[in-house]
Short mmCIF file of C-alpha atoms in Angstrom, two decimals:
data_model
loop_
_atom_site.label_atom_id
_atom_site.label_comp_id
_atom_site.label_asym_id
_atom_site.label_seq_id
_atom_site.Cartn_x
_atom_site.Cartn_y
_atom_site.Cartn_z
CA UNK S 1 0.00 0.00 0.00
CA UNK S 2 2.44 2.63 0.71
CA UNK S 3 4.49 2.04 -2.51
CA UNK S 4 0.92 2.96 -4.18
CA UNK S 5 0.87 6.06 -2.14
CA UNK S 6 4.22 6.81 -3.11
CA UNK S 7 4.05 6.41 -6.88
CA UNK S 8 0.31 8.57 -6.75
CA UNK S 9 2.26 11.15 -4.74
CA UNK S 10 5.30 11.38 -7.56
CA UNK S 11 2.98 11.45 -9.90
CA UNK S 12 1.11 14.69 -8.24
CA UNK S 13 4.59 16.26 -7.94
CA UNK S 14 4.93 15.82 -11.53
CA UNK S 15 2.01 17.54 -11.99
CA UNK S 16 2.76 20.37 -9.75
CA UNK S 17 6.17 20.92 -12.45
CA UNK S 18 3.89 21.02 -15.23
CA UNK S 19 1.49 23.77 -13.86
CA UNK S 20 4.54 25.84 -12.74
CA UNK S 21 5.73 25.71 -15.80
CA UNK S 22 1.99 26.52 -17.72
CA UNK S 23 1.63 29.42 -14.95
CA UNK S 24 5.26 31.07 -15.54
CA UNK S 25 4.66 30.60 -19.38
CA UNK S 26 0.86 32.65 -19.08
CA UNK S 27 2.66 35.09 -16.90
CA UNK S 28 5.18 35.99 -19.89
CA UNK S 29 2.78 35.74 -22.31
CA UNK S 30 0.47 38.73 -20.51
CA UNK S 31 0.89 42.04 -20.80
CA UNK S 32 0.73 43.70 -17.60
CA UNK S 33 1.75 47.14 -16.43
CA UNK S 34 0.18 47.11 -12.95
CA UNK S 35 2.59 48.21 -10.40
CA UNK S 36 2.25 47.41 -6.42
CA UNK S 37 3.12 45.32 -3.63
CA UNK S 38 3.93 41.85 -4.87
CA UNK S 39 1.53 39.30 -4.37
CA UNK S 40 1.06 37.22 -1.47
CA UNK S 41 0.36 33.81 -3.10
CA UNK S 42 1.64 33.43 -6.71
CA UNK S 43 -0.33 32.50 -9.90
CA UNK S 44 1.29 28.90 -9.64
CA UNK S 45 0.55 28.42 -5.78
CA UNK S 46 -3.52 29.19 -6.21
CA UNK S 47 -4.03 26.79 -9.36
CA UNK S 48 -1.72 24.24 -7.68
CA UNK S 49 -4.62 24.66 -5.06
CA UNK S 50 -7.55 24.40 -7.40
CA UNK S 51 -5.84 21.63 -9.42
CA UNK S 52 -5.68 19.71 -5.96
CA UNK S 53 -9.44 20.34 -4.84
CA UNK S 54 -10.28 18.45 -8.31
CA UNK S 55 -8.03 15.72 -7.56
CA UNK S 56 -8.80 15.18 -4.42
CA UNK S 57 -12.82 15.49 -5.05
CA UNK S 58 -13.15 18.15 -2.20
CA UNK S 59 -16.64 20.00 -2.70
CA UNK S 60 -15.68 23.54 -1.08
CA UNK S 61 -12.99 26.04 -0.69
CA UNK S 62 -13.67 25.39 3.33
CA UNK S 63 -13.22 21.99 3.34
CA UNK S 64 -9.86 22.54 0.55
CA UNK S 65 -8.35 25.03 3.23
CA UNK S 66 -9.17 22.37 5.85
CA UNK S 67 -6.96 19.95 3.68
CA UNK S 68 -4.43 22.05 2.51
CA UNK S 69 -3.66 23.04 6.23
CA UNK S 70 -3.60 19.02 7.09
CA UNK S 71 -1.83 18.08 3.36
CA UNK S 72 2.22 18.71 4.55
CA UNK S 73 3.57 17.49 1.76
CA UNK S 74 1.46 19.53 -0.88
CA UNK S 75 2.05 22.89 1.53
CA UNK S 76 6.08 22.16 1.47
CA UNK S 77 5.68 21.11 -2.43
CA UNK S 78 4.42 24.71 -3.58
CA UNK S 79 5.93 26.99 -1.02
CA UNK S 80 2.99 27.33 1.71
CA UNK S 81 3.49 27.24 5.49
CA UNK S 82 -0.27 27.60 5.28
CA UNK S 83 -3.48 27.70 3.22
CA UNK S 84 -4.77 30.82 2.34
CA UNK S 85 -8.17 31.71 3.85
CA UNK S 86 -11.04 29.96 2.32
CA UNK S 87 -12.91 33.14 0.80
CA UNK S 88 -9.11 34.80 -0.09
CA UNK S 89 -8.95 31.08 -2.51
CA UNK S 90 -12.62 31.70 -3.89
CA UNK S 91 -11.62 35.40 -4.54
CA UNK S 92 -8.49 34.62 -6.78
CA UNK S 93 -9.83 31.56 -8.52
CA UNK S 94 -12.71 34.26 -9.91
CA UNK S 95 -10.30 36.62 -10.72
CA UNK S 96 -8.15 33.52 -12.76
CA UNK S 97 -11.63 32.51 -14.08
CA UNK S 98 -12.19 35.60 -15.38
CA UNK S 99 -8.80 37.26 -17.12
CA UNK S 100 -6.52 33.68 -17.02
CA UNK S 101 -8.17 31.01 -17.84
CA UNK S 102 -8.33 31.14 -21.66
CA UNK S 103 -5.02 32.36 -21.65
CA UNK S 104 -4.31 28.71 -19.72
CA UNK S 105 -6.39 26.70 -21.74
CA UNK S 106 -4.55 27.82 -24.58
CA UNK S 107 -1.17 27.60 -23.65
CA UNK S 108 -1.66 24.15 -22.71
CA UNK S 109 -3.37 23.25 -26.12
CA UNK S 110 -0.40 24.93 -27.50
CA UNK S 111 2.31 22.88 -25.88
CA UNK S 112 0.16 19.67 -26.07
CA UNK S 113 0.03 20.82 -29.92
CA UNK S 114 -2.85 17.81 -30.56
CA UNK S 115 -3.88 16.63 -34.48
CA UNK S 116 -6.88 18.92 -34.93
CA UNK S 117 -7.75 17.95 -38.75
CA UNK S 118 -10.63 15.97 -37.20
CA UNK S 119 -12.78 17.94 -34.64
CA UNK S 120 -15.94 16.51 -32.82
CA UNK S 121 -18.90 18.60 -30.83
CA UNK S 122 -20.99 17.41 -28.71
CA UNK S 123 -23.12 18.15 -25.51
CA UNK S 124 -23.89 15.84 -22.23
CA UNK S 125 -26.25 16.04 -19.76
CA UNK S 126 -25.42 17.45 -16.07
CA UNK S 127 -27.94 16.73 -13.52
CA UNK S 128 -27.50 19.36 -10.02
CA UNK S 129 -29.11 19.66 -6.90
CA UNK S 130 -32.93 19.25 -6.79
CA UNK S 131 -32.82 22.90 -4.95
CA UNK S 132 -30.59 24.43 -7.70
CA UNK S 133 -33.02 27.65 -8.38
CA UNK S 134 -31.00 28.47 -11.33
CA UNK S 135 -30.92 25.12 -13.25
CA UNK S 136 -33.63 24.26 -15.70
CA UNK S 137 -35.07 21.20 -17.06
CA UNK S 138 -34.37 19.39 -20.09
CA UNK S 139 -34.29 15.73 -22.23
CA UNK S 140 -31.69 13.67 -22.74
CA UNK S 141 -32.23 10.64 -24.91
CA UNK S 142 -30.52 7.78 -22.32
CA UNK S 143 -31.90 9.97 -18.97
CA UNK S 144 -35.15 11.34 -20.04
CA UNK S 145 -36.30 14.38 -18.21
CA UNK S 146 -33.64 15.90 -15.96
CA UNK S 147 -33.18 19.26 -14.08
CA UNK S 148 -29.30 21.00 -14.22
CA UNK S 149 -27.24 22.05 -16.46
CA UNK S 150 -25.71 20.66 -20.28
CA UNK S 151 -21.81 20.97 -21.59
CA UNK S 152 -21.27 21.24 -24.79
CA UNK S 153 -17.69 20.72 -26.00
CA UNK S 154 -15.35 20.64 -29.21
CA UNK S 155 -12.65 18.09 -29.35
CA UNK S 156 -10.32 16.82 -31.23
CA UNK S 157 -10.75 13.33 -32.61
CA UNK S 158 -8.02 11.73 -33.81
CA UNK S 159 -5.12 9.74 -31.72
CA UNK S 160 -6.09 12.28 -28.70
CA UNK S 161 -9.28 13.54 -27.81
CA UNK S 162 -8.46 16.72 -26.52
CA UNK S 163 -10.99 19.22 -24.71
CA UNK S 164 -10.14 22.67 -27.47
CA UNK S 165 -13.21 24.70 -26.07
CA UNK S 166 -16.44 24.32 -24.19
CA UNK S 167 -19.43 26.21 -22.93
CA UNK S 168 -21.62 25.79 -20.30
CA UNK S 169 -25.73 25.96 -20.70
CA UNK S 170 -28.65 25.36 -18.42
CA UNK S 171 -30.20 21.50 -19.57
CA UNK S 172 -32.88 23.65 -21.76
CA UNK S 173 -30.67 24.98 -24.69
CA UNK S 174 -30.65 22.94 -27.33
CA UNK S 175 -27.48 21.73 -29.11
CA UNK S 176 -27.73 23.87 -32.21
CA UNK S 177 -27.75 26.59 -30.42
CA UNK S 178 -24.28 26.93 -29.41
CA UNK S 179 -22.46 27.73 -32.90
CA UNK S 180 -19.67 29.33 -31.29
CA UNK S 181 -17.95 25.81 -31.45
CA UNK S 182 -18.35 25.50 -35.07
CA UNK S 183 -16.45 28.56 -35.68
CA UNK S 184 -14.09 27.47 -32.84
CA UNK S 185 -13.27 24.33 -35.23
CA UNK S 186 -13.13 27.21 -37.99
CA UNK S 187 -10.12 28.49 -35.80
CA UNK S 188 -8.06 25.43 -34.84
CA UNK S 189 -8.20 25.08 -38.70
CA UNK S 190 -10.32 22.03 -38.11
CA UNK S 191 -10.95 20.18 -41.59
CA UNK S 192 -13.73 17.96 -40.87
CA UNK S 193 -16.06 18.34 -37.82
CA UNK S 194 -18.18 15.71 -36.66
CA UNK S 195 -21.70 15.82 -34.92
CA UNK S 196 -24.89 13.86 -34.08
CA UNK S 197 -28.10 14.33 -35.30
CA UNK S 198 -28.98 17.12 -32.48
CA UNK S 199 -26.85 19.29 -34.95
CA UNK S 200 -28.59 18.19 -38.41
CA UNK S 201 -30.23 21.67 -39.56
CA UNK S 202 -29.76 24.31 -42.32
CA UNK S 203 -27.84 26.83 -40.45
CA UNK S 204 -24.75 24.35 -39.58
CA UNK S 205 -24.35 22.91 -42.87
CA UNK S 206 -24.40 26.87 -44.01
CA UNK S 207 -22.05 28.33 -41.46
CA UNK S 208 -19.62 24.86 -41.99
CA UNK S 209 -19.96 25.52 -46.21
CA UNK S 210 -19.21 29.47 -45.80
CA UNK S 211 -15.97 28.33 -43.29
CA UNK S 212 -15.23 25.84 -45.56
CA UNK S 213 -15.71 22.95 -43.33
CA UNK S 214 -16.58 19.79 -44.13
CA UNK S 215 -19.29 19.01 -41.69
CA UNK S 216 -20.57 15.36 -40.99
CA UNK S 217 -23.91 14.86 -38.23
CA UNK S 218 -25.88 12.12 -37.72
CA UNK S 219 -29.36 12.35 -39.56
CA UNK S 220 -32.18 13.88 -37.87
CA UNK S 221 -35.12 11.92 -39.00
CA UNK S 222 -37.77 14.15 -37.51
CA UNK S 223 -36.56 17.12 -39.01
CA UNK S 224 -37.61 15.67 -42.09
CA UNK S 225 -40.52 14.73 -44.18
CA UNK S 226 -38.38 12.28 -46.91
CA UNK S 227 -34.36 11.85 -46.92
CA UNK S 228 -35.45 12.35 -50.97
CA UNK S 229 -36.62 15.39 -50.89
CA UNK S 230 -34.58 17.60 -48.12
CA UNK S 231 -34.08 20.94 -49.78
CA UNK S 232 -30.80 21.86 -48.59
CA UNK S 233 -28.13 20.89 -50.66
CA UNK S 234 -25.71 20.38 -48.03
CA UNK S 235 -28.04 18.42 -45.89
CA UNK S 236 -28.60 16.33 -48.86
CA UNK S 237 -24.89 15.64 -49.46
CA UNK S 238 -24.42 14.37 -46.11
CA UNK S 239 -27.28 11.93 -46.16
CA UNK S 240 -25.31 10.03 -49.29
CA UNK S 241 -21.80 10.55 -47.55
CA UNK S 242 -23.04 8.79 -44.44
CA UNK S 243 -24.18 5.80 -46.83
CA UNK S 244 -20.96 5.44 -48.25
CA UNK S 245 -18.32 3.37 -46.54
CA UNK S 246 -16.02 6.05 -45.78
CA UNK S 247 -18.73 8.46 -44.42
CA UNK S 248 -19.68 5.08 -42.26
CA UNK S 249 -16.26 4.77 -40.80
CA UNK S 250 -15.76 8.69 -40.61
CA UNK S 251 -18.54 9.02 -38.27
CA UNK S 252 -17.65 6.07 -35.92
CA UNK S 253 -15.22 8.27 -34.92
CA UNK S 254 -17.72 10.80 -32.99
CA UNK S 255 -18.06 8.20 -30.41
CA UNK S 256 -14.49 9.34 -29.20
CA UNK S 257 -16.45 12.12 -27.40
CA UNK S 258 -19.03 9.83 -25.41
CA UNK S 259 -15.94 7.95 -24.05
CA UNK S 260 -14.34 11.00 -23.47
CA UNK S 261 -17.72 12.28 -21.11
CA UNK S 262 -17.84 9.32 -19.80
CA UNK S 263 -14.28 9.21 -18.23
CA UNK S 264 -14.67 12.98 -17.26
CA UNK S 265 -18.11 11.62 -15.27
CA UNK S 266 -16.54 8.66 -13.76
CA UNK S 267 -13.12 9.79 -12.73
CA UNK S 268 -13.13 13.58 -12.12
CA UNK S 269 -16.90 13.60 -10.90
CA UNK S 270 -17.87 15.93 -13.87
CA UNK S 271 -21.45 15.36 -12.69
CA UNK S 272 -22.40 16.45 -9.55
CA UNK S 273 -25.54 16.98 -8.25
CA UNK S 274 -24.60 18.44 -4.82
CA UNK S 275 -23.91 21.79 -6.41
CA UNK S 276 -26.01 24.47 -6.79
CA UNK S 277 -25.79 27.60 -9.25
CA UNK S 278 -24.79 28.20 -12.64
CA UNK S 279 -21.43 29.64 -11.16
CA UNK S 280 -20.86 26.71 -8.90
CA UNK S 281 -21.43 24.36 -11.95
CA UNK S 282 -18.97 26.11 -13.88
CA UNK S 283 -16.63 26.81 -12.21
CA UNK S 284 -16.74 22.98 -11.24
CA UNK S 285 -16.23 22.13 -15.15
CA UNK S 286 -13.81 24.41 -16.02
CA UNK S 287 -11.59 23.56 -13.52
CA UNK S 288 -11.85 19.57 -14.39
CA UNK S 289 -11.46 20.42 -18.04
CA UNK S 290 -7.95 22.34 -17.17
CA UNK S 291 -6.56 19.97 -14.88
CA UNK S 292 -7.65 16.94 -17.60
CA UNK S 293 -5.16 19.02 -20.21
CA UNK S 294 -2.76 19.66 -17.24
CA UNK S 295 -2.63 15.09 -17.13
CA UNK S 296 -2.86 14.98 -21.22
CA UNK S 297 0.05 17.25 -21.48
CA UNK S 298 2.30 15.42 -18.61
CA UNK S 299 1.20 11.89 -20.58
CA UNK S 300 2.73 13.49 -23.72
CA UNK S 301 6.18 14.18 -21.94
CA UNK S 302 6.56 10.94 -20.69
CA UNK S 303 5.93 10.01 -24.00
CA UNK S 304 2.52 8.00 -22.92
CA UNK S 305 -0.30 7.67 -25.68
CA UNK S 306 -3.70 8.57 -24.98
CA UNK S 307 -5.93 6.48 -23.11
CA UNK S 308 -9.77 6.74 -22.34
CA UNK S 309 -8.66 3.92 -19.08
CA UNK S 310 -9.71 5.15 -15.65
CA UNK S 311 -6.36 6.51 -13.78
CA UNK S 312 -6.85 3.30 -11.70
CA UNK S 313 -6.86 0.98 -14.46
CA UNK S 314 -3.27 2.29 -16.29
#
């Protein structure tokens, strides 16, 4: 047992090198002509802390400065003699949240650096507290009826299925609502985007054709009278591509993105139904979303490949 500790806790130090190094590289990279007294906790120290309330499953900032005060090794590992006060932590991670955490996202994408000729989108359902005032209902096709909240992401899908950008709804918006990730593909230079059939209307096949992307969903059957006789050309084209045998094996690739919820649900707790607030719930998936590119881009220096296996089964 305590060579299992002891590998788990290399491994976190590990970790801790890589955000030091993604927090001194986003310091460099901003511009910032703000003079004062320096800081009293450094830009590495607080997301070393939020990084560690993910990984450790804690619910609160109380209960994190409880552990970080208890946690030794993790205090002497960043440069604390103690954990900053509870609301002090909540204070800076929405100051991060708000100026930083692009900027983090994509520096990590950047030195990560994944294939991104093959993007997917796709949303999944996030069920919240039953007393969540500010969650609304919606459908989901496995769950049925559910009250929370609904991620919608763009990945990449080729070797690695890496998280490029996401957003954050209550469960009512629908899926094609959220273009911003088709011209987020548009951006990363994405090729070929993939969808399912909760994206198969006019105005994505018109926004893909104008970016010039080739864009492949899943047939929505009750947005249509007759596969013969859908009027929009694009639409059309897509129905024969998905008959052929290389639209076929194309679009088995968009189940990259269920496996890629699924491990996001089952190891980081990506669904939790104890919080309440739209705040709360995103700040709870951002965070798991950067500290999942924090692990992909420690895999790639120790030269691991991609895996959709459960930390505990590697």
């Amino acid at each position: 047992m305590s060579k299992i500790i002891k590998a788990q806790n290399e491994k976190f130090l590990k970790l801790l090198c890589i955000i030091k190094k993604i927090a001194e590289t986003t310091v460099q990279r901003r511009k910032n002509s703000k003079r004062g007294r320096p800081r009293k906790f450094s830009l590495f120290q607080i997301i070393a802390c939020l990084v560690y309330k993910v990984k450790r499953g804690i619910a609160s900032f109380r209960e994190l400065e409880y552990r970080i005060n208890q946690d030794t090794e993790f205090k002497k590992s960043i440069g604390l003699e103690k954990s900053p006060d509870y609301s002090y932590i909540a204070k800076l991670a929405a100051k991060i949240e708000e100026d930083l955490l692009q900027a983090i996202r994509d520096v990590l994408i950047a030195e990560i650096n994944p294939d991104v000729s093959i993007t997917i989108v796709d949303s999944t359902p996030l069920r919240s507290s039953k007393q969540d005032k500010e969650a609304k209902i919606g459908i989901h096709v496995t769950i049925g009826f559910y009250k929370g909240y609904k991620l919608h992401l763009l990945c990449t899908g080729k070797e690695e299925v890496i998280p490029l950008f996401w957003i954050l709804t209550t469960a009512n918006k629908h899926d094609s609502t959220q273009e911003e990730l088709l011209y987020r593909a548009w951006n990363y230079n994405s090729k070929i985007l993939l969808a399912d059939a909760g994206y198969d209307c006019n105005r994505w096949f018109d926004i893909a054709n104008r970016l010039e992307i080739k864009f492949v969903a899943g047939v929505n059957r009750r947005n249509m009278r007759n596969e013969e006789n859908v009027k929009n050309r694009f639409r059309a084209e897509n129905i024969k591509f998905l008959g052929t045998e290389e639209g076929k094996k194309l679009y088995k690739l968009r189940m990259k993105i269920e496996k890629l919820f699924s491990k996001l649900k089952g190891e980081y707790n990506l669904e939790n139904i104890r919080l309440r607030g739209f705040k709360s719930y995103k700040r709870h998936t951002d965070w798991i979303l950067i500290t999942f590119l924090f692990e992909q881009f420690l895999r790639k220096l120790e030269g691991k490949k991609f895996s959709f296996a459960y930390e505990w089964n590697q």
